[in-house]
Amino acid sequence: MPAAVLGARPASGWRAEIVPLLTLALPIVIGLAASTLIGVTDTLMVAPLGKTALAAVALTSSVSIILYASVYGALSMLGIEVANAHGAKATRRIGGIVRNGLVLGLIIGTLGAGLMAAALPLLGLMGQPPEVLAVLPPYWLAMSAAMIPFAVLMVLKQLFEAIDRPWTGAAFAFVGVVINVPLNFVLIYGAFGAPELGLMGAGVASLVSESVACGAAYLWWRHARSTRRLRIRAEVSATRVVAQDRAGAPLCLMYAAETGAYALAGIMLGWIGATALAANQVVNSVGSLLYMLPLGMAGAVAIRVGQAAGAGETERLRAIAAAAMGLVTIWMLGSALLLAVGGGAIAATIVDDPEVIALATALFVVVALMQVGDGLQSTGLGALRGIGDVGFATGVSLATYWGLSLPLAWVLAFPLGMGAAGVWAGFGAGLAVAAIALPVRFFWKTRAGAAAPSPP
């Protein structure tokens, strides 16, 4: 791409980006919510089995999120590569990107599943409650295997989103949800003559649901007339796959650092006890749903920025980011109010254990204070991803989560006696730093007189 000078736009520039961003973000949010809903339905449908089973789901989620997020990071630059090709109207390039990306997705998903399965014996060395470890293995292993179809489906979802067909990806993601709910009911509780598998049934249902959704999306890409131009035959080569892997490596490391810190926080909560783990799972289940809009907006701003950069329309980059950050701030302020005021009522609809409800209510208040910062750091990361500048974000994550959040969380939770609330408060400090650093970096990189970013 030739170098260009980023000029100023009139005040209406960011306003013109609001509708396109929302149009793209909404189906991305719905698709992400579909993936999250599988975990949420596990939480809701396992809760009647008791505190121990719910704590097992929480522990699995706290650790598996490291690998699931790492897989997401490793593959997320594929969407930006497709967005650049789409913006440049280079449709023939897309087939090669996707074919090599599917191979990469299969490899990375398999590696992630193997690593998670191998980590199971290590949990006993981390001081987790013995009663939780006793029921954990079947659910843990099933959720490990689900990483493989998750990775392949993510490649296809990014394709559809980057070419402005996000509803197609969202539809396939919801195939998994539609299957998971009734399958959970049958396998957990032994309905309609099926064996009563309890917690293991939830894991098997999630694995089957993710696999069916992935298979349906792949068959659509392979056989639908509307995707014919997107599957133009291209060479699948180790060189291309390795190049794609290298492009996603910084984000893989960044998401591993971020979610690894959250996983260690989950382990800290396990030191406090099963009640803290269960309450944290309630809070995470609700918070993850509310976080879908900023996460979806981060995906949308990355794609819109990537398309604009591919088309050479560099004067739009700042307007796109400004509109996205404004929308996310409004949403997260509303989320904060909901959690602070209604957290107790929300917790009571999910569990009936008074201790879990009381602790979850307190945690909701702490989490409410983090909402705006969390949304802005996510959107700032999406904007940087769109211009291919992810190394800085990786450094920020390593510094804020491991250099600030985790040490502060431990100090607040244990020496200062704040318990579970202290763990979350420590993370709030790290999010605040990232919420400033990432947007500032993007606007500095796209300032007037800066060289135009090159497609990744």
Coordinates of C-alpha atoms in Angstrom, one line a residue:
M1 CA 0.0 0.0 0.0
P2 CA 1.4 3.4 -0.8
A3 CA 2.2 5.7 2.1
A4 CA -0.6 8.3 2.8
V5 CA -1.1 11.2 5.1
L6 CA -4.0 10.9 7.5
G7 CA -6.1 13.9 7.1
A8 CA -8.6 15.3 9.5
R9 CA -12.3 14.6 8.9
P10 CA -15.3 16.7 9.7
A11 CA -17.2 16.1 12.9
S12 CA -19.7 14.0 11.0
G13 CA -16.9 11.4 10.2
W14 CA -17.3 9.4 13.4
R15 CA -21.1 9.6 13.1
A16 CA -21.0 8.1 9.7
E17 CA -19.3 5.0 11.1
I18 CA -21.9 4.3 13.8
V19 CA -24.4 2.4 11.7
P20 CA -21.9 0.3 9.8
L21 CA -20.2 -0.6 13.0
L22 CA -23.4 -1.6 14.7
T23 CA -24.6 -3.5 11.6
L24 CA -21.4 -5.6 11.7
A25 CA -21.0 -5.8 15.5
L26 CA -24.6 -7.1 16.2
P27 CA -24.2 -10.4 14.4
I28 CA -20.6 -10.8 15.7
V29 CA -22.0 -10.2 19.2
I30 CA -24.7 -12.8 18.6
G31 CA -22.2 -15.3 17.3
L32 CA -19.9 -14.7 20.3
A33 CA -22.9 -14.9 22.6
A34 CA -23.7 -18.3 21.1
S35 CA -20.3 -19.7 22.0
T36 CA -20.6 -18.2 25.5
L37 CA -24.1 -19.5 25.9
I38 CA -22.8 -23.1 25.8
G39 CA -20.8 -22.4 28.9
V40 CA -23.7 -20.4 30.5
T41 CA -26.2 -23.3 29.9
D42 CA -23.7 -25.7 31.4
T43 CA -23.6 -23.4 34.5
L44 CA -27.4 -23.1 34.7
M45 CA -28.1 -26.8 34.1
V46 CA -25.3 -28.1 36.3
A47 CA -26.2 -25.8 39.2
P48 CA -29.0 -28.1 40.5
L49 CA -26.4 -30.8 41.0
G50 CA -24.9 -28.8 43.8
K51 CA -22.0 -26.6 44.8
T52 CA -19.3 -29.1 44.0
A53 CA -20.4 -29.7 40.4
L54 CA -20.7 -25.9 39.8
A55 CA -17.3 -25.4 41.2
A56 CA -15.9 -28.0 38.8
V57 CA -17.4 -26.1 35.9
A58 CA -15.9 -22.9 37.3
L59 CA -12.4 -24.5 37.6
T60 CA -12.6 -25.9 34.1
S61 CA -13.7 -22.5 32.7
S62 CA -10.9 -20.7 34.6
V63 CA -8.2 -22.8 33.1
S64 CA -9.6 -23.7 29.7
I65 CA -10.1 -20.0 28.9
I66 CA -6.3 -19.7 28.6
L67 CA -6.2 -22.2 25.7
Y68 CA -9.4 -21.2 24.1
A69 CA -8.4 -17.6 24.1
S70 CA -4.9 -18.5 22.8
V71 CA -6.5 -20.4 19.9
Y72 CA -8.6 -17.3 19.2
G73 CA -5.6 -15.1 19.3
A74 CA -3.5 -17.4 17.1
L75 CA -6.2 -17.4 14.4
S76 CA -7.7 -13.9 14.7
M77 CA -5.3 -12.2 12.2
L78 CA -6.8 -14.5 9.5
G79 CA -9.9 -12.3 9.6
I80 CA -7.9 -9.1 9.2
E81 CA -6.0 -10.7 6.3
V82 CA -9.4 -11.5 4.6
A83 CA -10.7 -8.0 5.4
N84 CA -7.7 -6.4 3.7
A85 CA -8.2 -8.6 0.6
H86 CA -12.0 -7.8 0.6
G87 CA -11.3 -4.1 1.0
A88 CA -8.8 -4.2 -1.9
K89 CA -11.4 -6.2 -3.9
A90 CA -8.8 -9.0 -4.3
T91 CA -11.4 -11.9 -4.0
R92 CA -9.1 -14.5 -5.5
R93 CA -6.7 -14.1 -2.5
I94 CA -9.4 -15.1 -0.1
G95 CA -9.6 -18.8 -1.1
G96 CA -5.9 -19.3 -0.3
I97 CA -6.2 -17.5 3.0
V98 CA -9.1 -19.7 4.1
R99 CA -7.7 -23.0 2.9
N100 CA -4.4 -22.5 4.7
G101 CA -6.2 -21.1 7.7
L102 CA -8.4 -24.2 8.0
V103 CA -5.2 -26.3 8.2
L104 CA -3.8 -23.9 10.8
G105 CA -7.0 -24.0 12.8
L106 CA -7.0 -27.9 12.8
I107 CA -3.4 -28.0 14.0
I108 CA -3.8 -25.3 16.7
G109 CA -7.1 -26.7 17.9
T110 CA -5.5 -30.2 18.3
L111 CA -2.4 -28.8 20.1
G112 CA -4.7 -26.8 22.4
A113 CA -6.8 -29.9 23.2
G114 CA -3.7 -32.0 23.9
L115 CA -2.2 -29.3 26.2
M116 CA -5.5 -29.0 28.2
A117 CA -5.8 -32.7 28.6
A118 CA -2.2 -33.0 29.8
A119 CA -2.8 -30.3 32.4
L120 CA -5.4 -32.3 34.2
P121 CA -3.0 -34.1 36.6
L122 CA -1.4 -30.8 37.6
L123 CA -4.6 -29.5 39.3
G124 CA -4.0 -31.7 42.3
L125 CA -0.7 -29.9 42.9
M126 CA -2.4 -26.5 43.0
G127 CA -4.3 -26.8 46.2
Q128 CA -7.8 -27.1 44.7
P129 CA -10.7 -28.6 46.8
P130 CA -10.4 -32.5 46.7
E131 CA -14.2 -32.9 46.3
V132 CA -14.1 -30.8 43.1
L133 CA -11.1 -32.7 41.7
A134 CA -13.0 -36.0 42.3
V135 CA -15.8 -35.2 39.9
L136 CA -13.8 -33.1 37.4
P137 CA -12.0 -35.3 34.9
P138 CA -14.8 -36.4 32.5
Y139 CA -16.1 -32.8 32.1
W140 CA -12.5 -31.5 31.7
L141 CA -11.6 -33.9 29.0
A142 CA -14.7 -33.3 27.0
M143 CA -14.2 -29.6 27.1
S144 CA -10.6 -30.2 26.0
A145 CA -11.7 -32.1 22.9
A146 CA -14.2 -29.4 22.0
M147 CA -11.3 -27.0 21.3
I148 CA -10.7 -28.7 17.9
P149 CA -14.1 -27.9 16.3
F150 CA -14.1 -24.5 18.0
A151 CA -10.8 -23.6 16.2
V152 CA -12.0 -24.7 12.8
L153 CA -15.4 -23.0 13.2
M154 CA -13.6 -19.8 14.2
V155 CA -11.7 -19.7 10.9
L156 CA -15.0 -19.9 9.0
K157 CA -16.7 -17.4 11.2
Q158 CA -13.9 -14.9 10.6
L159 CA -14.2 -15.4 6.8
F160 CA -18.0 -14.6 6.9
E161 CA -17.5 -11.6 9.1
A162 CA -14.6 -10.1 7.1
I163 CA -16.6 -10.2 3.8
D164 CA -19.6 -8.5 5.4
R165 CA -21.7 -11.7 5.9
P166 CA -21.5 -11.9 9.7
W167 CA -25.1 -13.3 10.0
T168 CA -23.9 -16.4 8.3
G169 CA -21.3 -17.0 11.0
A170 CA -23.7 -16.2 13.8
A171 CA -26.2 -18.6 12.4
F172 CA -23.8 -21.5 12.5
A173 CA -22.6 -20.6 16.0
F174 CA -26.3 -20.8 17.2
V175 CA -26.6 -24.3 15.8
G176 CA -24.4 -25.3 18.7
V177 CA -26.6 -23.6 21.3
V178 CA -29.8 -25.0 19.8
I179 CA -28.4 -28.5 20.1
N180 CA -26.7 -28.0 23.5
V181 CA -29.7 -27.1 25.6
P182 CA -31.8 -30.2 24.9
L183 CA -28.8 -32.5 24.8
N184 CA -27.7 -31.1 28.2
F185 CA -31.1 -31.9 29.6
V186 CA -31.0 -35.5 28.3
L187 CA -27.5 -36.3 29.2
I188 CA -27.2 -34.6 32.6
Y189 CA -30.5 -35.8 34.0
G190 CA -31.1 -39.0 32.0
A191 CA -34.3 -37.8 30.3
F192 CA -36.2 -40.0 27.8
G193 CA -34.5 -43.1 29.0
A194 CA -30.9 -41.9 28.4
P195 CA -28.3 -42.7 31.1
E196 CA -28.0 -40.0 33.8
L197 CA -24.4 -38.8 33.3
G198 CA -24.5 -35.7 35.6
L199 CA -21.5 -33.4 35.1
M200 CA -20.0 -35.6 32.4
G201 CA -23.2 -35.3 30.4
A202 CA -22.7 -31.5 30.2
G203 CA -19.2 -32.0 28.8
V204 CA -20.4 -34.5 26.2
A205 CA -23.2 -32.3 25.1
S206 CA -20.9 -29.3 24.6
L207 CA -18.5 -31.4 22.6
V208 CA -21.2 -32.7 20.3
S209 CA -22.8 -29.3 19.9
E210 CA -19.6 -27.6 18.9
S211 CA -18.7 -30.4 16.5
V212 CA -22.1 -30.2 14.7
A213 CA -21.9 -26.4 14.4
C214 CA -18.4 -26.7 12.9
G215 CA -19.5 -29.4 10.5
A216 CA -22.5 -27.4 9.3
A217 CA -20.3 -24.3 8.6
Y218 CA -17.7 -26.3 6.8
L219 CA -20.3 -28.0 4.5
W220 CA -21.8 -24.6 3.7
W221 CA -18.4 -23.2 2.7
R222 CA -17.7 -26.3 0.6
H223 CA -21.0 -26.6 -1.2
A224 CA -23.1 -23.3 -1.1
R225 CA -23.3 -21.4 -4.4
S226 CA -22.8 -18.1 -2.6
T227 CA -19.3 -19.2 -1.4
R228 CA -18.1 -20.4 -4.7
R229 CA -15.7 -17.5 -5.2
L230 CA -14.4 -17.9 -1.6
R231 CA -13.2 -21.4 -2.1
I232 CA -11.1 -20.9 -5.3
R233 CA -8.5 -23.6 -5.3
A234 CA -5.2 -22.5 -4.0
E235 CA -2.1 -24.2 -2.8
V236 CA -2.0 -25.3 0.8
S237 CA 1.6 -25.0 1.8
A238 CA 3.6 -25.3 5.0
T239 CA 5.2 -21.9 4.2
R240 CA 1.8 -20.2 4.1
V241 CA 0.5 -21.9 7.2
V242 CA 3.7 -21.0 9.1
A243 CA 3.4 -17.4 7.9
Q244 CA -0.2 -17.2 9.2
D245 CA 0.9 -18.7 12.5
R246 CA 3.6 -16.1 12.9
A247 CA 1.1 -13.3 12.2
G248 CA -1.1 -14.5 15.0
A249 CA 1.7 -15.4 17.4
P250 CA 1.7 -12.0 19.2
L251 CA -2.0 -12.1 19.8
C252 CA -1.8 -15.7 20.9
L253 CA 0.8 -14.7 23.5
M254 CA -1.3 -11.7 24.5
Y255 CA -4.5 -13.6 25.1
A256 CA -2.6 -16.4 26.9
A257 CA -1.1 -13.7 29.2
E258 CA -4.5 -12.1 29.8
T259 CA -6.5 -15.3 30.3
G260 CA -3.6 -17.0 32.1
A261 CA -3.8 -14.2 34.7
Y262 CA -7.5 -14.8 35.0
A263 CA -6.9 -18.5 35.4
L264 CA -4.4 -17.9 38.2
A265 CA -7.1 -15.7 39.8
G266 CA -9.4 -18.6 39.6
I267 CA -6.8 -20.8 41.4
M268 CA -6.5 -18.1 44.1
L269 CA -10.3 -18.3 44.5
G270 CA -9.9 -22.1 44.9
W271 CA -7.6 -21.4 47.8
I272 CA -10.4 -19.5 49.5
G273 CA -12.8 -22.5 48.9
A274 CA -15.6 -24.0 46.8
T275 CA -18.0 -21.2 47.7
A276 CA -15.7 -18.6 46.2
L277 CA -15.3 -20.7 43.0
A278 CA -19.0 -21.2 42.7
A279 CA -19.7 -17.5 43.2
N280 CA -17.0 -16.5 40.7
Q281 CA -18.6 -18.8 38.2
V282 CA -22.0 -17.1 38.6
V283 CA -20.3 -13.7 38.2
N284 CA -18.3 -14.8 35.2
S285 CA -21.4 -16.3 33.5
V286 CA -23.3 -13.1 33.7
G287 CA -20.3 -10.8 33.0
S288 CA -19.3 -12.8 30.0
L289 CA -22.7 -12.2 28.4
L290 CA -22.6 -8.4 29.0
Y291 CA -19.0 -8.3 27.7
M292 CA -20.2 -9.7 24.3
L293 CA -21.0 -6.3 22.9
P294 CA -17.5 -4.8 23.6
L295 CA -15.9 -8.0 22.4
G296 CA -18.1 -8.0 19.3
M297 CA -17.3 -4.3 18.7
A298 CA -13.6 -5.1 19.0
G299 CA -14.1 -7.6 16.2
A300 CA -16.1 -5.1 14.1
V301 CA -13.7 -2.3 14.5
A302 CA -10.8 -4.6 13.6
I303 CA -12.6 -5.6 10.4
R304 CA -13.7 -2.1 9.5
V305 CA -10.2 -0.7 10.1
G306 CA -8.7 -3.6 8.2
Q307 CA -11.1 -3.1 5.2
A308 CA -10.4 0.7 5.2
A309 CA -6.6 0.1 5.3
G310 CA -6.9 -2.5 2.5
A311 CA -8.9 0.0 0.4
G312 CA -6.4 2.8 1.1
E313 CA -9.0 4.9 3.0
T314 CA -6.7 5.8 5.8
E315 CA -8.5 9.0 6.6
R316 CA -11.4 6.9 8.1
L317 CA -9.3 4.9 10.6
R318 CA -9.7 7.3 13.6
A319 CA -13.4 8.0 12.9
I320 CA -14.1 4.2 13.0
A321 CA -12.2 3.8 16.3
A322 CA -13.8 6.9 17.9
A323 CA -17.3 5.7 17.1
A324 CA -16.6 2.2 18.4
M325 CA -15.2 3.5 21.7
G326 CA -18.2 5.8 22.2
L327 CA -20.7 3.0 21.7
V328 CA -18.8 0.7 24.0
T329 CA -18.6 3.3 26.8
I330 CA -22.4 3.8 26.7
W331 CA -23.0 0.1 26.9
M332 CA -20.6 -0.6 29.7
L333 CA -22.0 2.2 31.8
G334 CA -25.4 0.5 31.5
S335 CA -23.8 -2.8 32.4
A336 CA -22.1 -1.4 35.5
L337 CA -25.4 0.0 36.7
L338 CA -27.2 -3.3 36.2
L339 CA -24.5 -5.3 38.1
A340 CA -24.2 -2.9 40.9
V341 CA -28.0 -2.6 41.5
G342 CA -29.3 -6.0 40.5
G343 CA -26.4 -8.4 41.1
G344 CA -28.1 -10.0 44.1
A345 CA -31.3 -10.7 42.3
I346 CA -29.4 -12.1 39.3
A347 CA -27.3 -14.4 41.5
A348 CA -30.5 -15.7 43.2
T349 CA -32.0 -16.7 39.8
I350 CA -28.9 -18.9 39.1
V351 CA -28.2 -20.6 42.4
D352 CA -30.1 -21.2 45.7
D353 CA -27.1 -21.5 48.0
P354 CA -27.2 -18.5 50.4
E355 CA -23.5 -18.3 50.8
V356 CA -22.8 -18.3 47.1
I357 CA -25.5 -15.7 46.5
A358 CA -24.1 -13.4 49.2
L359 CA -20.6 -13.6 47.8
A360 CA -21.7 -13.3 44.2
T361 CA -23.6 -10.1 45.1
A362 CA -20.5 -8.5 46.6
L363 CA -18.4 -9.6 43.6
F364 CA -20.9 -8.0 41.2
V365 CA -20.4 -4.6 42.8
V366 CA -16.6 -4.9 42.3
V367 CA -17.0 -6.1 38.7
A368 CA -19.3 -3.2 38.0
L369 CA -16.5 -0.7 38.7
M370 CA -14.4 -2.4 36.0
Q371 CA -16.8 -2.3 33.1
V372 CA -15.9 0.8 31.2
G373 CA -12.1 0.1 31.5
D374 CA -12.6 -3.4 30.3
G375 CA -14.7 -2.3 27.3
L376 CA -12.2 0.4 26.2
Q377 CA -9.2 -1.8 26.4
S378 CA -10.9 -4.5 24.3
T379 CA -12.0 -1.9 21.7
G380 CA -8.5 -0.4 21.6
L381 CA -7.0 -3.8 21.0
G382 CA -9.4 -4.4 18.1
A383 CA -8.4 -1.1 16.5
L384 CA -4.7 -2.0 16.8
R385 CA -5.4 -5.4 15.4
G386 CA -7.0 -3.8 12.3
I387 CA -3.8 -2.0 11.4
G388 CA -1.6 -5.0 12.3
D389 CA 0.0 -3.4 15.3
V390 CA -0.3 -6.1 18.0
G391 CA 3.2 -6.2 19.5
F392 CA 2.5 -3.2 21.7
A393 CA -0.7 -4.7 22.9
T394 CA 1.0 -7.9 23.9
G395 CA 3.6 -5.9 25.9
V396 CA 0.8 -4.0 27.7
S397 CA -1.0 -7.2 28.6
L398 CA 2.1 -8.8 30.0
A399 CA 3.0 -5.7 32.0
T400 CA -0.5 -4.9 33.4
Y401 CA -1.8 -8.4 34.1
W402 CA 1.3 -10.1 35.4
G403 CA 3.2 -7.0 36.6
L404 CA 0.3 -5.2 38.3
S405 CA -3.0 -7.1 38.4
L406 CA -1.9 -10.5 39.8
P407 CA 0.5 -9.2 42.5
L408 CA -2.1 -6.6 43.6
A409 CA -4.9 -9.2 43.6
W410 CA -2.9 -11.5 45.9
V411 CA -2.0 -8.6 48.3
L412 CA -5.6 -7.4 48.5
A413 CA -7.1 -10.9 48.8
F414 CA -4.8 -12.4 51.4
P415 CA -2.5 -10.1 53.4
L416 CA -5.2 -7.4 53.4
G417 CA -8.0 -9.9 53.9
M418 CA -10.4 -8.8 51.2
G419 CA -10.8 -12.3 49.9
A420 CA -12.5 -12.9 46.6
A421 CA -13.4 -9.2 46.2
G422 CA -9.7 -8.4 46.5
V423 CA -8.9 -10.7 43.6
W424 CA -11.3 -8.8 41.3
A425 CA -10.2 -5.4 42.6
G426 CA -6.6 -6.2 41.7
F427 CA -7.6 -6.9 38.1
G428 CA -9.5 -3.6 37.9
A429 CA -6.3 -1.7 38.3
G430 CA -4.6 -3.5 35.4
L431 CA -7.7 -3.0 33.2
A432 CA -7.6 0.8 33.9
V433 CA -4.0 1.0 32.7
A434 CA -4.7 -1.0 29.5
A435 CA -7.8 1.1 28.9
I436 CA -5.6 4.2 28.6
A437 CA -2.6 2.7 26.9
L438 CA -4.2 0.9 24.0
P439 CA -6.5 3.7 22.6
V440 CA -3.7 6.2 23.0
R441 CA -1.4 4.0 21.0
F442 CA -3.9 3.6 18.2
F443 CA -4.6 7.4 17.9
W444 CA -0.9 8.1 18.0
K445 CA -0.2 5.6 15.2
T446 CA -2.9 7.1 13.1
R447 CA -2.1 10.8 13.8
A448 CA -1.8 13.3 11.0
G449 CA 1.5 12.9 9.2
A450 CA 2.0 9.2 10.2
A451 CA 2.8 6.7 7.5
A452 CA -0.3 4.7 6.5
P453 CA -0.4 1.2 8.1
S454 CA 0.3 -1.8 5.8
P455 CA -2.0 -4.8 5.6
P456 CA -0.9 -7.6 7.8

